[in-house]
Short mmCIF file of C-alpha atoms and ligand atoms in Angstrom, two decimals:
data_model
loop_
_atom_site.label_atom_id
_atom_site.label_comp_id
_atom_site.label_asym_id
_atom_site.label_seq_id
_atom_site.Cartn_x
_atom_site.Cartn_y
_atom_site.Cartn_z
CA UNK A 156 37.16 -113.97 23.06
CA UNK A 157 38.13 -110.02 23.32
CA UNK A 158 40.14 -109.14 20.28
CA UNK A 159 41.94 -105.98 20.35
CA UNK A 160 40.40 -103.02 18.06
CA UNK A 161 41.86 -100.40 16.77
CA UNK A 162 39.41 -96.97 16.72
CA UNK A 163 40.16 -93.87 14.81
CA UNK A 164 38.58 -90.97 15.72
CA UNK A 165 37.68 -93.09 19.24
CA UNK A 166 37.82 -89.49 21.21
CA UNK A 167 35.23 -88.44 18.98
CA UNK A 168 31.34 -88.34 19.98
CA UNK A 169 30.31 -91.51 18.14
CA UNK A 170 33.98 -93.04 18.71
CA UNK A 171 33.83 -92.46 22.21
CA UNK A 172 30.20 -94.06 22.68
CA UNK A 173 31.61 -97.16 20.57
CA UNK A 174 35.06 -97.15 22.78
CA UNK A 175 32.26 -97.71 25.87
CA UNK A 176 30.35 -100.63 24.39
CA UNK A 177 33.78 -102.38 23.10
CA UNK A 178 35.32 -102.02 26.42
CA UNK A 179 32.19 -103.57 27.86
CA UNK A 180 32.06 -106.57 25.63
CA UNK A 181 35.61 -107.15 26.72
CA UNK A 182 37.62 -106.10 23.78
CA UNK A 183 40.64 -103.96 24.19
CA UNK A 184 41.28 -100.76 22.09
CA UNK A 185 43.81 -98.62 20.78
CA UNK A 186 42.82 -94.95 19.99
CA UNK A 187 44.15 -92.89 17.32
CA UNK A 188 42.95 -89.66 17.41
CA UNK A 189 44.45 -86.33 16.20
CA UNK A 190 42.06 -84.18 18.64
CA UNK A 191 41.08 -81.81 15.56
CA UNK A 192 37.62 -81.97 16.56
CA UNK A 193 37.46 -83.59 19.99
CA UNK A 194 39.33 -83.56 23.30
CA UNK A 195 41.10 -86.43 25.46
CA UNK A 196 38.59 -85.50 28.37
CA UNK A 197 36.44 -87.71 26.38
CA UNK A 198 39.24 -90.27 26.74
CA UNK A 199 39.32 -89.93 30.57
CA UNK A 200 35.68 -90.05 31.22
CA UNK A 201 35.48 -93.50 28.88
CA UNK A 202 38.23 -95.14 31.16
CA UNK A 203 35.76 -94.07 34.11
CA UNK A 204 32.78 -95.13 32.56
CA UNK A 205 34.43 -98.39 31.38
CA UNK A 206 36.62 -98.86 34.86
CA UNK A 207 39.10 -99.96 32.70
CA UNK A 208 42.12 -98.16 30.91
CA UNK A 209 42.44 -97.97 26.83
CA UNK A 210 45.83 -96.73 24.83
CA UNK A 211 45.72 -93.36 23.20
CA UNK A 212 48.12 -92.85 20.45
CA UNK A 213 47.90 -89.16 19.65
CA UNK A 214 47.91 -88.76 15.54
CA UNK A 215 46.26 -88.59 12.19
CA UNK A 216 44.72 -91.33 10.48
CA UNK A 217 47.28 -89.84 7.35
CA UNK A 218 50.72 -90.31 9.60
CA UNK A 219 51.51 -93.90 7.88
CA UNK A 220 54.65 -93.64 10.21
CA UNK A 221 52.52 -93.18 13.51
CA UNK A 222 50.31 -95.94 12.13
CA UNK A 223 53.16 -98.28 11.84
CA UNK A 224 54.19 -97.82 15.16
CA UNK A 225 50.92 -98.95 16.19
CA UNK A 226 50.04 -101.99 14.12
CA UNK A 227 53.93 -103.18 15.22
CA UNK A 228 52.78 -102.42 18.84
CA UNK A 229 49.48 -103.72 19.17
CA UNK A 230 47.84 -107.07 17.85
CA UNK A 231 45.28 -105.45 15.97
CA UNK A 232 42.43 -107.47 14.53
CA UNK A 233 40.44 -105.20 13.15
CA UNK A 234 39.52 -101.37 12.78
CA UNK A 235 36.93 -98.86 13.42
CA UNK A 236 37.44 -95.93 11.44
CA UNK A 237 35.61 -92.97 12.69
CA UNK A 238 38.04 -89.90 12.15
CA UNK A 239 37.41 -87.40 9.71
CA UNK A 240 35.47 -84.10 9.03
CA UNK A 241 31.87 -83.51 8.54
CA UNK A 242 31.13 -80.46 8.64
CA UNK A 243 28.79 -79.71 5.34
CA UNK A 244 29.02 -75.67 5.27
CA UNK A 245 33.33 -75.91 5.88
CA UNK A 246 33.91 -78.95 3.42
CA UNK A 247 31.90 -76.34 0.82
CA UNK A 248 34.87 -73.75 1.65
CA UNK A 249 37.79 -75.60 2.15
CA UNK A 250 37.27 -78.73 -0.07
CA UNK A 251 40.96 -79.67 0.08
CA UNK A 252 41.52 -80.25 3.48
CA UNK A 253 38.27 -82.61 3.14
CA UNK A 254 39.56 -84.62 0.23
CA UNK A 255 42.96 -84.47 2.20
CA UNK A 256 41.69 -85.51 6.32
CA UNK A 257 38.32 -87.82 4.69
CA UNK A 258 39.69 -89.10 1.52
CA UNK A 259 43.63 -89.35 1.69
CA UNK A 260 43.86 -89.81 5.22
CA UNK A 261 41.97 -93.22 4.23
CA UNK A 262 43.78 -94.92 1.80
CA UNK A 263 46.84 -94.54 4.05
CA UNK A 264 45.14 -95.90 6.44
CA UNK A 265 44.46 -98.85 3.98
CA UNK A 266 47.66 -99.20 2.89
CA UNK A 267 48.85 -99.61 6.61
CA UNK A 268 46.35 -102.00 7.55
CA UNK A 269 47.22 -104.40 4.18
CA UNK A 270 50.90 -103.84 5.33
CA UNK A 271 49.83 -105.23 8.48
CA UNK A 272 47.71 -108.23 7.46
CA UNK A 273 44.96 -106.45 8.75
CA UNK A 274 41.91 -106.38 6.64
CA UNK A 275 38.67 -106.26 8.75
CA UNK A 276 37.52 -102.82 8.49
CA UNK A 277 34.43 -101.11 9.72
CA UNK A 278 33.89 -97.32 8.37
CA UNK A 279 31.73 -94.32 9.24
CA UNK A 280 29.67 -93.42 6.07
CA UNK A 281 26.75 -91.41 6.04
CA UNK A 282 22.99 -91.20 4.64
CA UNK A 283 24.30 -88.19 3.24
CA UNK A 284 25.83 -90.55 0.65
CA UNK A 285 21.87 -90.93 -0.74
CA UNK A 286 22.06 -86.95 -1.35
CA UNK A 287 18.12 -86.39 -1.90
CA UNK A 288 16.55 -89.50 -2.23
CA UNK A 289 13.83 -90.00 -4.40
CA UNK A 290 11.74 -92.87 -1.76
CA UNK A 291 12.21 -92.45 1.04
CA UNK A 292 12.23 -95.17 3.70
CA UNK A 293 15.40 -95.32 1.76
CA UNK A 294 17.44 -98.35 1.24
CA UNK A 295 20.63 -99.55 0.38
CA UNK A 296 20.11 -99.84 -3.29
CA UNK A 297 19.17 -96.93 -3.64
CA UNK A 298 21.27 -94.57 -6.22
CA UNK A 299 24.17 -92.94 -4.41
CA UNK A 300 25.23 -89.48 -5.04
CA UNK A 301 26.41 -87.02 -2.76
CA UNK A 302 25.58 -83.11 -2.75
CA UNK A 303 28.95 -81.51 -1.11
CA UNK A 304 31.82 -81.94 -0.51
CA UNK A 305 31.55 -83.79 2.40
CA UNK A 306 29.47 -85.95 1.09
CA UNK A 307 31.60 -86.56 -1.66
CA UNK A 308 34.76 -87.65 1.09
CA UNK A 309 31.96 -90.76 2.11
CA UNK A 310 30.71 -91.84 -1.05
CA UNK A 311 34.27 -91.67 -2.46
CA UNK A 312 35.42 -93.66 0.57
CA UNK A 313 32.96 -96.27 0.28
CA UNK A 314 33.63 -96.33 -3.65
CA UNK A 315 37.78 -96.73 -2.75
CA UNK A 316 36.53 -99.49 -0.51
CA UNK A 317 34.56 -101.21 -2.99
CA UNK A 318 37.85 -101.42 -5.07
CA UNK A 319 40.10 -102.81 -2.13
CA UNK A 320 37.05 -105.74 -1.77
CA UNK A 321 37.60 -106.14 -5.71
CA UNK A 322 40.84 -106.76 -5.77
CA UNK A 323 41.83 -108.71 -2.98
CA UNK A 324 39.32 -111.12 -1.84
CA UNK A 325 40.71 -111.29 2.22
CA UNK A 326 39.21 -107.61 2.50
CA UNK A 327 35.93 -107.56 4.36
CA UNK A 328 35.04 -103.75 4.81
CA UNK A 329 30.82 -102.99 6.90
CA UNK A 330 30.20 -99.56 5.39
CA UNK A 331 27.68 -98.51 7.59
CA UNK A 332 25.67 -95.23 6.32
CA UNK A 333 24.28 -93.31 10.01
CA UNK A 334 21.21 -91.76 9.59
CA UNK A 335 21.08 -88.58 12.60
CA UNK A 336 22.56 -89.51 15.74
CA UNK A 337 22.26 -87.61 18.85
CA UNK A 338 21.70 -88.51 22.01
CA UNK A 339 24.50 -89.57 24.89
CA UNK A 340 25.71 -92.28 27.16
CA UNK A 341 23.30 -92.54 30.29
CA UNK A 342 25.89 -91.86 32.65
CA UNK A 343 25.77 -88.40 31.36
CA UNK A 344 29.90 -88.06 31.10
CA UNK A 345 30.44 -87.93 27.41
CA UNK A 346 28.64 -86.84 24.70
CA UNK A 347 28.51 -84.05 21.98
CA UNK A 348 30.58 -81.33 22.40
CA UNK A 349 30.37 -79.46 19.13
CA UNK A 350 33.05 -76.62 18.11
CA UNK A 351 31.47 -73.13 17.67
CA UNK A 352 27.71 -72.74 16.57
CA UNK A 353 26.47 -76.63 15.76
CA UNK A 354 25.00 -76.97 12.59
CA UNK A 355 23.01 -80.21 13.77
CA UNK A 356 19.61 -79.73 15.29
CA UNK A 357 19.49 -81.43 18.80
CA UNK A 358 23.00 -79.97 19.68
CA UNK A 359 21.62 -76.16 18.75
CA UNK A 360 18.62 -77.47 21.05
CA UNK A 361 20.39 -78.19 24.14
CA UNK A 362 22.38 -74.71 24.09
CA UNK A 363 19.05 -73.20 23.76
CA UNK A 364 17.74 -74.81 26.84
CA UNK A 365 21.02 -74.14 28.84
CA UNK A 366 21.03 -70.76 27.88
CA UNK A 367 24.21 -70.53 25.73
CA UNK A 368 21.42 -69.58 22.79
CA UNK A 369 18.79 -66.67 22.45
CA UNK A 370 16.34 -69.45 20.30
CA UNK A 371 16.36 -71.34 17.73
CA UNK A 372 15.63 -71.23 14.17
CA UNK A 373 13.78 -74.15 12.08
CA UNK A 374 14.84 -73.99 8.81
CA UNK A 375 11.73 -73.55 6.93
CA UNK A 376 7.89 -74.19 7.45
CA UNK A 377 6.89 -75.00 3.68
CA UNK A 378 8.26 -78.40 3.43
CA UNK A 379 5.41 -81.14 2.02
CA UNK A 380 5.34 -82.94 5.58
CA UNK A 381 2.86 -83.28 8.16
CA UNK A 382 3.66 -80.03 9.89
CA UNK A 383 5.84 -78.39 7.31
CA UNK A 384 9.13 -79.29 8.65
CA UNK A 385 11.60 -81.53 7.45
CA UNK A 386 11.80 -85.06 8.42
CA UNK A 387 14.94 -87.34 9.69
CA UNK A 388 15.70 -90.76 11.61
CA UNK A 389 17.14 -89.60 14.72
CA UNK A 390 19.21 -92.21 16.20
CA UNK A 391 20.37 -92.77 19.91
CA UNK A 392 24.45 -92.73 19.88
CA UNK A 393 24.63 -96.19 21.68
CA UNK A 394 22.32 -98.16 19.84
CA UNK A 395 24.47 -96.86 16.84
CA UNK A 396 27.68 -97.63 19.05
CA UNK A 397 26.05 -101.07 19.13
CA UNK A 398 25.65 -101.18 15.42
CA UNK A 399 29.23 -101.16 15.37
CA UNK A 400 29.53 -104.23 17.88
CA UNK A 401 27.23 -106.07 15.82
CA UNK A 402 28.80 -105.15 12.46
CA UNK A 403 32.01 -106.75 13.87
CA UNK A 404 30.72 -109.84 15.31
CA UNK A 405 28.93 -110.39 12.13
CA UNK A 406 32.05 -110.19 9.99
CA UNK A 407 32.66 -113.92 9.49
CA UNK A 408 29.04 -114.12 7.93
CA UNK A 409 29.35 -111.32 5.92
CA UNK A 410 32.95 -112.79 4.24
CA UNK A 411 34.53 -110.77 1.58
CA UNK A 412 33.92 -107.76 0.10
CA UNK A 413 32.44 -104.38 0.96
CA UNK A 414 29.14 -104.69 2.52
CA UNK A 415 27.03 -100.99 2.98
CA UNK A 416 24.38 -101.13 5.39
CA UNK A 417 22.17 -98.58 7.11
CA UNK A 418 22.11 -97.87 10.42
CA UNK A 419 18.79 -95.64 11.48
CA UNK A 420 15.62 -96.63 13.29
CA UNK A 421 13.58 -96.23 10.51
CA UNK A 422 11.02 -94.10 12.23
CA UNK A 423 10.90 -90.24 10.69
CA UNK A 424 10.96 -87.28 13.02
CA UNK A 425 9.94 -83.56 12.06
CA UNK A 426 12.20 -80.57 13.46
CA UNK A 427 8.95 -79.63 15.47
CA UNK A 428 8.59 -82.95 16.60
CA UNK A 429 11.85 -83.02 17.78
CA UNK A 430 11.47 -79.17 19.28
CA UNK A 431 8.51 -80.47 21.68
CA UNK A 432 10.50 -83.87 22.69
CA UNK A 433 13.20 -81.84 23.95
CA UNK A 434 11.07 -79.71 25.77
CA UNK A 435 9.48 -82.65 27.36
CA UNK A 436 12.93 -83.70 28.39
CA UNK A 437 13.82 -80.20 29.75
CA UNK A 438 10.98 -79.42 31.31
CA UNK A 439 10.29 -75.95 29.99
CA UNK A 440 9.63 -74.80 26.27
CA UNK A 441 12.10 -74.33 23.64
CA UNK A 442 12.01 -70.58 22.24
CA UNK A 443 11.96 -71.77 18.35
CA UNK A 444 11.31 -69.21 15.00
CA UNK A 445 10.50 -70.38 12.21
CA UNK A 446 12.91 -68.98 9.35
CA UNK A 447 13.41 -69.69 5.60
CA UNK A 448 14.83 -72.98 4.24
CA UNK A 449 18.18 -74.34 4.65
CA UNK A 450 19.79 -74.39 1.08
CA UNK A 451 20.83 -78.34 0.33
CA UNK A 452 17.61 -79.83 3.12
CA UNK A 453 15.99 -82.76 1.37
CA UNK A 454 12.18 -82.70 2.90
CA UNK A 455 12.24 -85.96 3.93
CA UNK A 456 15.01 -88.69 4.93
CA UNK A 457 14.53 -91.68 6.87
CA UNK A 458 15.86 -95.47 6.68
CA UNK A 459 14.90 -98.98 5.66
CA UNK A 460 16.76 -100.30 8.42
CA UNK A 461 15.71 -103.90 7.50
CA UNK A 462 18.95 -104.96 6.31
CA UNK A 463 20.73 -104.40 9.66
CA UNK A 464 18.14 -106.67 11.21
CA UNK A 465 19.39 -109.02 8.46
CA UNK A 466 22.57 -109.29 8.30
CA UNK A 467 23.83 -107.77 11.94
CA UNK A 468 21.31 -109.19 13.99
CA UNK A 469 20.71 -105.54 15.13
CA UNK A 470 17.55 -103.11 15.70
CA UNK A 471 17.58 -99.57 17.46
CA UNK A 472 15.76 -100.35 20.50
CA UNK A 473 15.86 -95.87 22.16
CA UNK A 474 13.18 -93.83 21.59
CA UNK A 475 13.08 -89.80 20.59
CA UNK A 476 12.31 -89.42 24.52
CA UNK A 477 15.32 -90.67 25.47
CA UNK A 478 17.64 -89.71 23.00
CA UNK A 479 16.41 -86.12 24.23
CA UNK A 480 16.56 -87.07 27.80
CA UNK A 481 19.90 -88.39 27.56
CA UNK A 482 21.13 -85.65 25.64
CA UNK A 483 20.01 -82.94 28.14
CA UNK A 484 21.13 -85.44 31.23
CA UNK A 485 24.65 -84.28 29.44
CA UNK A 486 24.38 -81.11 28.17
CA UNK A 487 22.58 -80.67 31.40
CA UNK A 488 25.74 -81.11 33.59
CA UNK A 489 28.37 -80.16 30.66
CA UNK A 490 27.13 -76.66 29.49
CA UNK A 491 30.22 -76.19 28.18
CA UNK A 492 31.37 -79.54 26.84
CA UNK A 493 34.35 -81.16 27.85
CA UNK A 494 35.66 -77.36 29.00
CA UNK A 495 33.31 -78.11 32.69
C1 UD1 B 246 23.35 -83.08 8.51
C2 UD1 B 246 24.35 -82.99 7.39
C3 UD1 B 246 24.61 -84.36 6.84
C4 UD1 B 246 25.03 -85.32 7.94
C5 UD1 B 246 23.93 -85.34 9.00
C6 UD1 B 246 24.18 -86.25 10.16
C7 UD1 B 246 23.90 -80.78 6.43
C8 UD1 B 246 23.33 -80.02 5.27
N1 UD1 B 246 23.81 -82.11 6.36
O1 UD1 B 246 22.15 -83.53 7.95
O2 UD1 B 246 25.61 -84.30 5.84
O3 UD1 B 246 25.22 -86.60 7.42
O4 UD1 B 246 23.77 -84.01 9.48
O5 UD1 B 246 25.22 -85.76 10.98
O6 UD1 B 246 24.43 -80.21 7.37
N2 UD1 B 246 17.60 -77.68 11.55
C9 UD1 B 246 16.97 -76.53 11.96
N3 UD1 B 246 17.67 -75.62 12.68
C10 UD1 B 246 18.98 -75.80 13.04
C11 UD1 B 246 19.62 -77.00 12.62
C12 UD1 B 246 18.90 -77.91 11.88
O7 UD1 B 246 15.78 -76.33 11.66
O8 UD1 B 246 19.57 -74.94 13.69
C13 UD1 B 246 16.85 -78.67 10.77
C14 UD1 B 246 17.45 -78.93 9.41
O9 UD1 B 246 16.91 -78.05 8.46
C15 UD1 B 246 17.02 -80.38 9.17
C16 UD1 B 246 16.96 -80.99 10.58
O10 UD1 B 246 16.89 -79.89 11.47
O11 UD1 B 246 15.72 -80.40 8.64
C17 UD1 B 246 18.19 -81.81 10.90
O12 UD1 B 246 19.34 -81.03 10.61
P1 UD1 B 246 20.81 -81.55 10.91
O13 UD1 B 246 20.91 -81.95 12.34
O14 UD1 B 246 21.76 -80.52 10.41
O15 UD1 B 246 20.90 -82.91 10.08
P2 UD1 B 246 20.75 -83.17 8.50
O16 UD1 B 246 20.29 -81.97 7.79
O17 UD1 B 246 19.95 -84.40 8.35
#
């Protein structure tokens, strides 16, 4: 039986992939999005994709009036909570409107959903929330700590959520801690459409290739890997969308309580690595440099993704080949985002 979902942040690049698969396992959904950081062509080309329409309320996760409006409106049985900032270098300057959009914007969103009955949640953390771990493949007892900001929004999130579970036992929160996701739906008509210069690696990639980029720099050549470079667990954006499905259907087994899991592929990844898979996909060389460290890069970051086999019934099944493939089939056709 479709239930109907409520997605935050659904216009978003990971919302929008997670909009598709819902859709397609016959849920309905109701999108709140404020557009900050993302554009409603997303929302068009997911009704195409899906061949089926989805509501679009446009407001902040922190308008508890807005929100009202749509709990009364909708019978929602649970939310996906995607919206927020994460931008590492801008949370480090303006730390405020992090704690305000991340943190605040939350626990009114809490509040509405408890003044709705509604207390199946599913939220966007981060591996970030590990900071620099000290194993690595890291799992989910590992010591949490976060190194910005940003960071600091999801681990204090998670920690607000862990209260909530505490103190009323008909919460059941999936915290689910994405390791790198890039990639893009295989129709090619949404993906990542990053504002200004991206600060993630694959995105900087793909403007290389379609020109919008002279080259691009890897952030140091020292690091104790195999080739010097850092290493991360790159995940394709729907198998992660499908972490979500599976995070919901496995609510009733999970019960109360806030439950953190990791969602990566458990497989690490070096920036060169990466650098000659996308070249593979794009069919000519990527003009690289390497340059001097990134200040804040842990060397080496990758998951113990056993417990999501556990507990979701879930495994990322897309190789680095076609997360890069995808990615460029995208980019590819949308130099310029959403804008083409
Ligand atoms: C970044 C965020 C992290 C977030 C994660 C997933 C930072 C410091 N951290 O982590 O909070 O959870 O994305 O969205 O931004 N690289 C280059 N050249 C570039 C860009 C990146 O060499 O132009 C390297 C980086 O040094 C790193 C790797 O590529 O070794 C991946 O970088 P990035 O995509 O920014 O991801 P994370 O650093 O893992």
């Amino acid at each position: 039986m479709g239930k109907t979902i409520l997605v935050t942040g659904g216009a978003g690049y990971i919302g929008s992939h997670t909009v598709v698969e819902l859709l397609a396992a016959g849920h309905d959904v109701v999108i709140v999005d404020d557009l900050v950081n993302s554009s409603s062509a997303s929302i068009d080309a997911v009704r195409a994709i899906a061949g089926r329409d989805v509501a679009f309320v446009e407001a902040g996760v922190g308008d508890a009036a807005a929100l009202d409006e749509v709990f009364a409106a909708w019978p929602i049985e649970a939310v996906i909570h995607f919206a927020g900032l994460k931008a590492v270098g801008e949370s480090v300057e303006q730390p405020l409107r992090y704690y305000r959009r991340n943190l605040a914007a939350t626990s009114v969103l809490l509040e509405a959903m408890d003044r709705h009955q509604v207390r199946d949640l599913v939220f966007s953390s981060s591996c970030t929330v590990y900071g620099d771990p000290a194993v690595v493949p890291v799992d989910e007892t590992a010591p949490i700590g976060a190194v910005n900001p940003y960071g600091r929004t999801k681990l204090f999130i998670e920690e607000m959520c862990r209260d909530v579970a505490f103190a009323d036992p008909r919460w059941r929160l999936v915290l689910l801690r994405y390791f790198n996701p890039v990639g893009a739906h295989a129709s090619g008509r949404i993906g990542e459409d990053p504002r200004g210069i991206p600060n993630n690696l694959l995105p900087f990639i793909m403007q290389v290739a379609v020109g919008r980029r002279h080259e691009l720099q890897v952030f140091g050549g020292d690091y104790p890997t195999r080739d010097g470079t850092c290493i991360r667990d790159y995940i394709h954006v729907v198998d992660l969308a499908q972490g979500h499905l599976a995070a919901l259907d496995s609510m009733d087994m999970l019960g109360a309580g806030a439950h953190a899991v990791n969602l990566g592929t458990g497989q690490g990844t070096t920036v060169l690595e990466m650098v000659a898979a996308a070249a593979e996909a794009v069919g000519r060389p990527i003009p690289f440099a390497v340059v001097g460290r990134r200040p804040g890069d842990a060397a080496e970051v990758y998951a113990d993704a056993t417990l999501a086999a556990d507990v979701l019934g879930w495994t990322a099944t897309r190789s680095v080949a076609e997360m890069c493939a995808d990615h460029w089939a995208w980019q590819r056709t949308h130099p310029n985002g959403f804008a083409d």
